[in-house]
CSV table of C-alpha atoms in Angstrom, one decimal:
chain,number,residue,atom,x,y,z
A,225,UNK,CA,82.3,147.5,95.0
A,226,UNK,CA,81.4,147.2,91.4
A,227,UNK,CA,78.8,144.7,90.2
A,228,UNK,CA,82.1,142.7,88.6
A,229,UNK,CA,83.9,142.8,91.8
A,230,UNK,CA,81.1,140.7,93.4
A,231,UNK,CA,81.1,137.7,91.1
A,232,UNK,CA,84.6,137.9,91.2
A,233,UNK,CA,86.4,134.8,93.1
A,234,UNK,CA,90.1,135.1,94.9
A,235,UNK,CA,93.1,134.1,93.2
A,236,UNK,CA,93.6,130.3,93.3
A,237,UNK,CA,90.0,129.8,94.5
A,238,UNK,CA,87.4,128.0,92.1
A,239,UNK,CA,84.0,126.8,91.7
A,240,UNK,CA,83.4,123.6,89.7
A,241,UNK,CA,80.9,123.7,87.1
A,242,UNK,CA,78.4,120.8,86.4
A,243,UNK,CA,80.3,119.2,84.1
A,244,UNK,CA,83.7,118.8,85.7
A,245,UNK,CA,81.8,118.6,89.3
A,246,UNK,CA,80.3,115.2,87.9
A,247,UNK,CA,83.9,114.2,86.9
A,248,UNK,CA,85.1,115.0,90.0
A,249,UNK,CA,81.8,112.9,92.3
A,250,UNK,CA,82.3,110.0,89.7
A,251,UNK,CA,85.8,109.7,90.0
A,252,UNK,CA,85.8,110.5,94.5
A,253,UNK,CA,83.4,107.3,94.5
A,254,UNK,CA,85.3,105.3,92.6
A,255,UNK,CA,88.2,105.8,94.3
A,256,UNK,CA,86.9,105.5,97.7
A,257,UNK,CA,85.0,102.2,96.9
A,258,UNK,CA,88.2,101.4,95.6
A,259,UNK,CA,90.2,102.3,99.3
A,260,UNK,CA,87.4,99.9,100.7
A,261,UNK,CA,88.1,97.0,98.2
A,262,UNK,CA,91.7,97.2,100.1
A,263,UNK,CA,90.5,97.5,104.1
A,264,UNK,CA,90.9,101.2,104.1
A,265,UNK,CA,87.7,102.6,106.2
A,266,UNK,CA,85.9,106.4,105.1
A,267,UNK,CA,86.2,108.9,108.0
A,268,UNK,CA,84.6,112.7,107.4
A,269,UNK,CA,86.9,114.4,109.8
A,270,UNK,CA,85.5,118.3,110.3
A,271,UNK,CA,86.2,121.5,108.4
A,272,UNK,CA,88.1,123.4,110.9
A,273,UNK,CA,89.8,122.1,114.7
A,274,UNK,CA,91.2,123.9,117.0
A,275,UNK,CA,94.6,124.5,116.0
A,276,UNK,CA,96.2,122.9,119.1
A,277,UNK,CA,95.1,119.5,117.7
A,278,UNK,CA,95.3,120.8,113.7
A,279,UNK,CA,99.0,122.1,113.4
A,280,UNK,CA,100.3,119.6,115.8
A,281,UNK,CA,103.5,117.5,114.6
A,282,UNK,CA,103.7,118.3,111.1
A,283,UNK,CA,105.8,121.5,110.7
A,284,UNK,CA,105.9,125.4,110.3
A,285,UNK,CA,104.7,125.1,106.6
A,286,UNK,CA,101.5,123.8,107.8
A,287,UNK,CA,101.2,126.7,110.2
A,288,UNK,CA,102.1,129.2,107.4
A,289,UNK,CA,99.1,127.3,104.8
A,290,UNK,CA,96.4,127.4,107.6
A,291,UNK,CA,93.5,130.4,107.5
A,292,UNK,CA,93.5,131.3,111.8
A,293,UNK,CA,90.1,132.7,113.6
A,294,UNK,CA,88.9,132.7,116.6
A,295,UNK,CA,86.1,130.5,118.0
A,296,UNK,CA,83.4,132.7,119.3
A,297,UNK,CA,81.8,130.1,121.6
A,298,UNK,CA,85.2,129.6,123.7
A,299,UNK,CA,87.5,132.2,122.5
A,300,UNK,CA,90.4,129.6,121.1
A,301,UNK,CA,92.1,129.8,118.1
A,302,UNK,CA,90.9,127.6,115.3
A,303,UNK,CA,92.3,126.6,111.9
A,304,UNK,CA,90.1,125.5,108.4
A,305,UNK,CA,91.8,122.6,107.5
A,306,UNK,CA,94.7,123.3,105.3
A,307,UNK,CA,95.6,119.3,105.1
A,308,UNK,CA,93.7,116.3,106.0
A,309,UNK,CA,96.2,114.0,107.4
A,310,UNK,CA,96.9,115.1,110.7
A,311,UNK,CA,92.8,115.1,111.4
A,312,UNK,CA,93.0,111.1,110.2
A,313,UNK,CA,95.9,110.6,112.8
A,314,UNK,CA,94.2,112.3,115.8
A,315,UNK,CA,90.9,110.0,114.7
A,316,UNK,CA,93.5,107.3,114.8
A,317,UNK,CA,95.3,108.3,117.8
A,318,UNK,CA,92.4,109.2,120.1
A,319,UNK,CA,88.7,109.1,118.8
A,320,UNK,CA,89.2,105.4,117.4
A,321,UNK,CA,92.2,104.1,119.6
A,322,UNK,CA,92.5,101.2,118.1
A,323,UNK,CA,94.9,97.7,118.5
A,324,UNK,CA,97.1,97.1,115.8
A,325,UNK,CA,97.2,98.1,112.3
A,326,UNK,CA,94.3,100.6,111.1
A,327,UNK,CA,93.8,101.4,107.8
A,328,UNK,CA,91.8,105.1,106.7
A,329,UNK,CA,90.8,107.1,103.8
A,330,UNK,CA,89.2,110.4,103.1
A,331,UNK,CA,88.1,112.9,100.7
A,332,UNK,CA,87.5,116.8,101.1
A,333,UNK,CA,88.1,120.0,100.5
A,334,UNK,CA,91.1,122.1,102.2
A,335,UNK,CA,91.9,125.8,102.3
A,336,UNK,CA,95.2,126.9,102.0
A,337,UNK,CA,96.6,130.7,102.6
A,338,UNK,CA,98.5,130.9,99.7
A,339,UNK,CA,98.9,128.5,96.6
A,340,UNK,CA,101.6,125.5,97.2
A,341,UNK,CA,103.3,125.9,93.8
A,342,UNK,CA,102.5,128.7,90.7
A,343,UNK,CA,99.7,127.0,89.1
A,344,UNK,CA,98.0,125.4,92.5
A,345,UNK,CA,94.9,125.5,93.6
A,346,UNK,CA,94.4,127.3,96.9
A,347,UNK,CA,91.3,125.0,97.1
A,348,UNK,CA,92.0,121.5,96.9
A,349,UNK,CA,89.9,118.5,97.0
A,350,UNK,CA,92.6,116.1,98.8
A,351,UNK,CA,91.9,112.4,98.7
A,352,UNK,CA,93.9,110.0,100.1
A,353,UNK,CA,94.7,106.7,102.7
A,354,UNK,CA,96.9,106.5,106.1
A,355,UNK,CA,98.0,103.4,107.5
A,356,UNK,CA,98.6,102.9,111.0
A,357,UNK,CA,100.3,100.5,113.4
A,358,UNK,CA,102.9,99.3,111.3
A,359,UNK,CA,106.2,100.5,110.5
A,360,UNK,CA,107.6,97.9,108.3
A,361,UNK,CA,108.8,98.3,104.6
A,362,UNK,CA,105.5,96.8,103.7
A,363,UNK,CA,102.9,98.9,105.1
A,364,UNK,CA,105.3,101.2,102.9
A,365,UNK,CA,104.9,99.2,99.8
A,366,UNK,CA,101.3,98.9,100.1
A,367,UNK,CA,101.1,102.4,100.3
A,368,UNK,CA,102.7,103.2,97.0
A,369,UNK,CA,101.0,100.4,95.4
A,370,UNK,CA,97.6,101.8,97.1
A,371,UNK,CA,98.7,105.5,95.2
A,372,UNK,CA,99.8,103.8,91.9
A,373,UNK,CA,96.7,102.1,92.0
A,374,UNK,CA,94.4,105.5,92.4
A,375,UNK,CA,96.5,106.3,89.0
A,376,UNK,CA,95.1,103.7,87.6
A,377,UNK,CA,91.8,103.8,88.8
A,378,UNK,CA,91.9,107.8,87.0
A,379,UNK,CA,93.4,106.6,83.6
A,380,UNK,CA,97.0,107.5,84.3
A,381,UNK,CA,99.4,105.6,85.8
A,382,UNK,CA,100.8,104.2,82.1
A,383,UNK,CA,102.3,107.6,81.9
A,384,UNK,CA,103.1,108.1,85.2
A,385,UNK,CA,107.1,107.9,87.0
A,386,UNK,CA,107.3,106.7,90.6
A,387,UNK,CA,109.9,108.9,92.3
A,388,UNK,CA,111.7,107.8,95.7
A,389,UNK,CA,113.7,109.1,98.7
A,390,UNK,CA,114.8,108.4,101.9
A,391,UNK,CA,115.1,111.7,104.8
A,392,UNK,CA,117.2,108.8,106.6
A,393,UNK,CA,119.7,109.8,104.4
A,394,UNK,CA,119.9,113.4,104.5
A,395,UNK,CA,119.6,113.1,108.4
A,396,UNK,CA,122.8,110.9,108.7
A,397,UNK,CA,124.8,113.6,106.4
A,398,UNK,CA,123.6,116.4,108.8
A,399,UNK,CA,124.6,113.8,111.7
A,400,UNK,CA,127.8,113.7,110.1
A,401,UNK,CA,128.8,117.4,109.5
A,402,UNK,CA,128.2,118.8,113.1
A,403,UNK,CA,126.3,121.8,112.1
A,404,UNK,CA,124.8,124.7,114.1
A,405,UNK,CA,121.1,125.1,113.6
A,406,UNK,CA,121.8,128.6,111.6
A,407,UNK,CA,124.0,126.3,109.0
A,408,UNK,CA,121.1,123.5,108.5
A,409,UNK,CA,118.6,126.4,107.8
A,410,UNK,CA,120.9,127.7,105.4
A,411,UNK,CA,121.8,123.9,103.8
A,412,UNK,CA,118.2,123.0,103.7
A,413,UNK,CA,117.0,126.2,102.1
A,414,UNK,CA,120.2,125.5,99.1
A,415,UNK,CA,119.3,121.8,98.9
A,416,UNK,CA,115.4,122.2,98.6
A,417,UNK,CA,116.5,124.6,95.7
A,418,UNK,CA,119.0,122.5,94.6
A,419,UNK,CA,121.4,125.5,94.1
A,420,UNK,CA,125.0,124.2,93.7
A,421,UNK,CA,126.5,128.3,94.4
A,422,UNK,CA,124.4,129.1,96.9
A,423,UNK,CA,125.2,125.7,98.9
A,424,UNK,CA,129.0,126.4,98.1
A,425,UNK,CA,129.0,129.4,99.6
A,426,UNK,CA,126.8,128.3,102.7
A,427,UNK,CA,130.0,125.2,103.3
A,428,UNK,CA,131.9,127.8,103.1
A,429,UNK,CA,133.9,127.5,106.8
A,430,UNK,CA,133.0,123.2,106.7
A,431,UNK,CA,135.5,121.2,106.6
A,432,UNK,CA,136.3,119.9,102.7
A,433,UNK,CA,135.3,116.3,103.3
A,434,UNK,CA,131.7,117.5,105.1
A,435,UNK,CA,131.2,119.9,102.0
A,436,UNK,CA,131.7,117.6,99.6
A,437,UNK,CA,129.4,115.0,101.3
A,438,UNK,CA,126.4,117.6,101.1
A,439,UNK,CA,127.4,119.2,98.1
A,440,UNK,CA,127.5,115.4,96.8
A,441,UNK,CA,123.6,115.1,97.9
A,442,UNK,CA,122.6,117.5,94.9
A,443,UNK,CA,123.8,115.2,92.2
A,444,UNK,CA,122.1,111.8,93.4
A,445,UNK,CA,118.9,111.7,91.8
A,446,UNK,CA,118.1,109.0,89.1
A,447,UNK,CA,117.8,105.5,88.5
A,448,UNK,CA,119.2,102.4,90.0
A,449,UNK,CA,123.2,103.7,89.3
A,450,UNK,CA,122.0,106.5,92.1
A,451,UNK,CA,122.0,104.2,95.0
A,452,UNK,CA,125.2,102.5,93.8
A,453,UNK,CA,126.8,105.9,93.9
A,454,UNK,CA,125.5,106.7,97.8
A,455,UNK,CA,126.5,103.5,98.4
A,456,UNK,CA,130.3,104.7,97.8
A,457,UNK,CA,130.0,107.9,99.1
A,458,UNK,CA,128.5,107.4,102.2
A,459,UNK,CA,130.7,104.1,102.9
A,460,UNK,CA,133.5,106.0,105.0
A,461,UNK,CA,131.8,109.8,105.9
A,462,UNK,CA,128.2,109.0,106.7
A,463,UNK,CA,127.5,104.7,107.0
A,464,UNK,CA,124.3,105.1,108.6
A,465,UNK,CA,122.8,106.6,105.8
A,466,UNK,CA,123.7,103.3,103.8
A,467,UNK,CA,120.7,101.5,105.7
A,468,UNK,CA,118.2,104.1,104.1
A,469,UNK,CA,119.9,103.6,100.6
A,470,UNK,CA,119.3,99.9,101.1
A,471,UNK,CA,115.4,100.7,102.0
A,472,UNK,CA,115.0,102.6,98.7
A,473,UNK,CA,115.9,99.8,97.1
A,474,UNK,CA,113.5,97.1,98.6
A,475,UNK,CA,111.1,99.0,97.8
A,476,UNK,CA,111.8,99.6,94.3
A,477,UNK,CA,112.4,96.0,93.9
A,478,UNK,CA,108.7,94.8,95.4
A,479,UNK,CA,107.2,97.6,93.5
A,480,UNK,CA,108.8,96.4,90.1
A,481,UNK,CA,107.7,92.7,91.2
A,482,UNK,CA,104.4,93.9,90.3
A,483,UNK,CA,105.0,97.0,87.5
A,484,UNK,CA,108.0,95.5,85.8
A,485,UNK,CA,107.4,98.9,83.2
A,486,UNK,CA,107.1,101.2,85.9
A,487,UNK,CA,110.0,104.0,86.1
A,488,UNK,CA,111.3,104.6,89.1
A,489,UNK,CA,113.5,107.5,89.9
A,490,UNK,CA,115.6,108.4,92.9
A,491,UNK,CA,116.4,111.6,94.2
A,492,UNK,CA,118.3,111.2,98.0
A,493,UNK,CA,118.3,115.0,98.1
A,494,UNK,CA,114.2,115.5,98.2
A,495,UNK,CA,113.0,117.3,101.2
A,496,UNK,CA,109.8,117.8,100.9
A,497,UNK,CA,107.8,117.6,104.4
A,498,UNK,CA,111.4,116.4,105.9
A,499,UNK,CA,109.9,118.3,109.2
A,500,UNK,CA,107.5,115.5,110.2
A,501,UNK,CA,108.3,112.5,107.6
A,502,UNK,CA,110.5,110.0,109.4
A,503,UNK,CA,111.8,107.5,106.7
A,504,UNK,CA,110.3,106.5,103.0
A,505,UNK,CA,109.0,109.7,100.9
A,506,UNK,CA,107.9,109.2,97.4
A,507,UNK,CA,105.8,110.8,94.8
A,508,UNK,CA,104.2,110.3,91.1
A,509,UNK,CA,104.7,112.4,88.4
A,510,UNK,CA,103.4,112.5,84.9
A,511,UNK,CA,104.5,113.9,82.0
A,512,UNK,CA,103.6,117.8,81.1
A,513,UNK,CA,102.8,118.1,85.0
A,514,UNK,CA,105.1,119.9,86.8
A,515,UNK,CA,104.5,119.1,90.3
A,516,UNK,CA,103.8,115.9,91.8
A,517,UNK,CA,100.1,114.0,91.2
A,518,UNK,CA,100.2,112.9,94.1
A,519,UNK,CA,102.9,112.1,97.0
A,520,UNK,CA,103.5,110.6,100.8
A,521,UNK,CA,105.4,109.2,103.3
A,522,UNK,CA,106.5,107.3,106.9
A,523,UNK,CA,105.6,110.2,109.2
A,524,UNK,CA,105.9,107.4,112.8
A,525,UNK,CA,104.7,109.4,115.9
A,526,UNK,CA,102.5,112.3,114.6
A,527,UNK,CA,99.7,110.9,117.3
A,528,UNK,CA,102.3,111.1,119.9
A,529,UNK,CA,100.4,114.7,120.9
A,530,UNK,CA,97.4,113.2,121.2
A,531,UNK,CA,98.4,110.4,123.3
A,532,UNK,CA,99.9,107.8,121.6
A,533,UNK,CA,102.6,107.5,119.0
A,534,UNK,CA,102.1,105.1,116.2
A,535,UNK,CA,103.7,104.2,113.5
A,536,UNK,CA,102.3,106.3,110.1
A,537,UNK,CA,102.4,105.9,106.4
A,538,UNK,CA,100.4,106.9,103.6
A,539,UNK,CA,99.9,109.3,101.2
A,540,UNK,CA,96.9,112.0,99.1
A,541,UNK,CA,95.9,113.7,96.0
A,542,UNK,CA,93.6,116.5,95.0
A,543,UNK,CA,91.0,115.2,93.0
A,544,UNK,CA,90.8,118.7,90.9
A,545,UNK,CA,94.4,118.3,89.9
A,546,UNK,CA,93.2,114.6,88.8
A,547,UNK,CA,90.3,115.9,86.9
A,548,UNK,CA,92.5,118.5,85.0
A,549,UNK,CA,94.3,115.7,83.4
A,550,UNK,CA,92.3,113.7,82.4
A,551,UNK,CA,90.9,113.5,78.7
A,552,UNK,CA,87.4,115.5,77.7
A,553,UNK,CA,84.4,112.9,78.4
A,554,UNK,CA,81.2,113.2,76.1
A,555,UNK,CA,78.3,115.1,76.7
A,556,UNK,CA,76.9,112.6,79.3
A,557,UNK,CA,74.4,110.1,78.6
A,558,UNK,CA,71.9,112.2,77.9
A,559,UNK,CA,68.0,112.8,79.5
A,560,UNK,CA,64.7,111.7,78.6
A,561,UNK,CA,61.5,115.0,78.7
A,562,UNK,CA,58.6,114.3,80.4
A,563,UNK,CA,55.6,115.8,80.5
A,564,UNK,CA,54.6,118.2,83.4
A,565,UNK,CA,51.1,116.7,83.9
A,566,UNK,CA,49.4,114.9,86.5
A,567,UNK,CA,49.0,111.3,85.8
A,568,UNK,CA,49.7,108.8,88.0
A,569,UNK,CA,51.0,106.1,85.5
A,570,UNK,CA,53.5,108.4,83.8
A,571,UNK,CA,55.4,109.1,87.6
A,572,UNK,CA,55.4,105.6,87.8
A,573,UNK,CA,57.2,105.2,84.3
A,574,UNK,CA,59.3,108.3,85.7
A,575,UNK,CA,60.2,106.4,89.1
A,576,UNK,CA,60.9,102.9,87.0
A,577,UNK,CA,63.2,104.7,84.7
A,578,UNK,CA,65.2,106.7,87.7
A,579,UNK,CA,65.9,103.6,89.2
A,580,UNK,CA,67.1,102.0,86.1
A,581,UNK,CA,69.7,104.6,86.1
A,582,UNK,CA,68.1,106.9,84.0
A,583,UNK,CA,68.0,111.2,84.1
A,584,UNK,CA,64.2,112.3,83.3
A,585,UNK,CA,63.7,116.3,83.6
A,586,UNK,CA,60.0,117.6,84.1
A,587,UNK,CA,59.5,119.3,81.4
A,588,UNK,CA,58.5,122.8,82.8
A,589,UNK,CA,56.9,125.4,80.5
A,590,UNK,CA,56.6,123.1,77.6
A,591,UNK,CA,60.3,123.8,76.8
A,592,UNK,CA,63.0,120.5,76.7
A,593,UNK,CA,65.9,121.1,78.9
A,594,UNK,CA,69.0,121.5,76.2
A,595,UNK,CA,70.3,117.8,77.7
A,596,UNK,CA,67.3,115.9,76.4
A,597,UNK,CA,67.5,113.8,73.7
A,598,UNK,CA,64.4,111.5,74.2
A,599,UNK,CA,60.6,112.5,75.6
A,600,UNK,CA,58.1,110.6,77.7
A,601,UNK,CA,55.2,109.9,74.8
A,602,UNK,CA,51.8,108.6,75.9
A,603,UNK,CA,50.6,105.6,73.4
A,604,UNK,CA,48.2,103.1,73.7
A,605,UNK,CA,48.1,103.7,77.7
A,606,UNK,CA,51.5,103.6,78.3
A,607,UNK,CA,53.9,106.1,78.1
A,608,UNK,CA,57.0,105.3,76.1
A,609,UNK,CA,60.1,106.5,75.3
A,610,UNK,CA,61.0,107.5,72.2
A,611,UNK,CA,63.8,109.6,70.4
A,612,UNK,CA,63.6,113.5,70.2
């Protein structure tokens, strides 16, 4: 190994330097305190579970994101956390067990085997809030409002699109078509791609009527003229998809209460996590980032493997994908020198200007660390601060 090789760091893994490290702590406690303002409570669930209780309920592409070993003291397989939010639902589920609606929120880094999209980070810093115990459209709304809000709270909602779907929807089409499971695999592969040919060819041996209900999926994505269009083609082939269509649009119409501005955009053809979300999915997208800022969902009965099945919404964000948009800050608010001498009165002017808030750097060596821009000076007996 050459000496480069050993500074070197693997793709889609990074270190955060000082600067954007204090941009990423300022912004994690602000957010968090913000989570409490609302009744959401902090839980520290651990690095890495066993992966009985870490991949349970929420899909293969979990499985496939999750770095395996093998626990030395019992010899069972474990997994470093690739996502945070089956961890919060076990706490739910079993170590809290509690009555009622709960309401949770976390930060921390994740690990993932490969990156989620091209630009990703295989590292992420995911923050975000569950909610469980309720499985109305509210708990829902508060959700999104709770993600728009982290927006906000980071400097960008005004930019930002709110985008909605429904796997309701998508489920009540398959319903409809009688498909084998080698056909949905297919479907679902076209439809996540939104490939038009490929999906043609894959209907090819479906009845017209069935095709053209799928096929129709691709197109509906957009705003409010979207869900009058389900509306007519889900009337006769696929009704019970019409009470999902009429779900989306509660909730775009308590979010706009609220964010009259606010675009909202439908897509009834997103799949994302459709293996373990049950109803409501929806997302936030700004502009010049490709994928989404930060996303969720109704994902009722994940705790069901660890004894109780509750209902579940909520939703996360990485914090470093945060921190790459927003604008430069200064240089910080600069430090004040001190002197590295003995002197009982100047560490008590060092403690009283710590507390205030203040950075003060000992001044080792007789050299001013390059963020300095004021020094401790002694005058009259009292040591005073004064520009550099």
């Amino acid at each position: 190994m050459t000496s480069v090789d050993r500074w070197q760091l693997p793709d889609g893994i990074e270190e955060v330097l000082p600067a954007q490290a204090a941009t990423v702590e300022q912004l994690r406690r602000r957010l968090l305190d913000m989570f409490r303002s609302w009744g959401y409570e902090l839980v520290i669930p651990p690095l890495v579970e066993f992966t009985d209780s870490l991949l349970s309920g929420l899909g293969q592409d979990l499985d496939l994101l999750t770095f395996k070993l093998t626990d030395q003291l019992s010899g069972r397989s474990m997994g470093v956390r690739a996502d945070i939010t089956p961890q919060v639902a076990r706490i739910d589920a079993h170590s809290l067990a509690p009555q009622g609606v709960s309401r949770l929120c976390y930060a921390g880094s994740t690990l993932h085997t490969r990156p989620k999209s091209l630009m990703a980070s295989r590292s992420p810093i995911q923050l975000g809030a569950e909610l469980y115990g309720d499985d109305s459209l509210a708990a829902d709304v508060e959700v999104i409002r709770l993600m728009l809000a982290t927006l906000d709270e980071a400097g960008l909602q005004p930019s930002c699109t709110l985008d909605l779907g429904h796997v309701g929807i998508y489920e009540a089409v398959l319903a409809s078509a009688d498909l084998n499971a080698e056909q949905e695999a297919v479907i679902f592969d076209c439809l996540q791609r939104k490939s038009v040919p490929d999906l043609m060819q894959a209907l090819d041996e479906v009845p017209e009527d069935i095709a053209t209900l799928i096929i129709g999926l691709v197109d509906l994505h957009g705003d409010d003229e979207v869900l009058a269009a389900a509306r007519e083609l889900f009337a006769d082939r696929a009704p019970e998809a019409l009470a999902a269509v009429d779900e989306l649009q509660d909730v775009a119409t308590d979010i706009r209460r609220q964010r009259p501005d606010l675009p909202v955009y439908f897509d009834l053809a997103e799949l994302r996590g459709y293996h373990y979300h049950t109803g409501i999915v929806f997302a936030a997208y700004v502009p010049g980032h490709g994928q989404a800022l930060a996303n969720g969902g109704r994902y009722n009965g994940v705790g069901e493997v660890f004894g109780r099945s509750r209902p579940a919404t909520g939703f996360a964000t990485d914090l470093k994908a945060l921190m790459g948009l927003l604008p430069a800050g200064d240089a910080g608010q600069g430090a004040i020198s001190m002197p590295d001498v003995d002197d009982t009165e100047l560490l008590a002017r060092v403690e009283e200007l710590r507390q205030a808030g203040e950075i003060v750097i000992n001044n080792l060596g007789g050299e001013h660390d390059s963020r300095c821009d004021r020094e401790l000076v002694e005058s009259g007996g009292n040591w005073e601060v004064q520009d550099l």
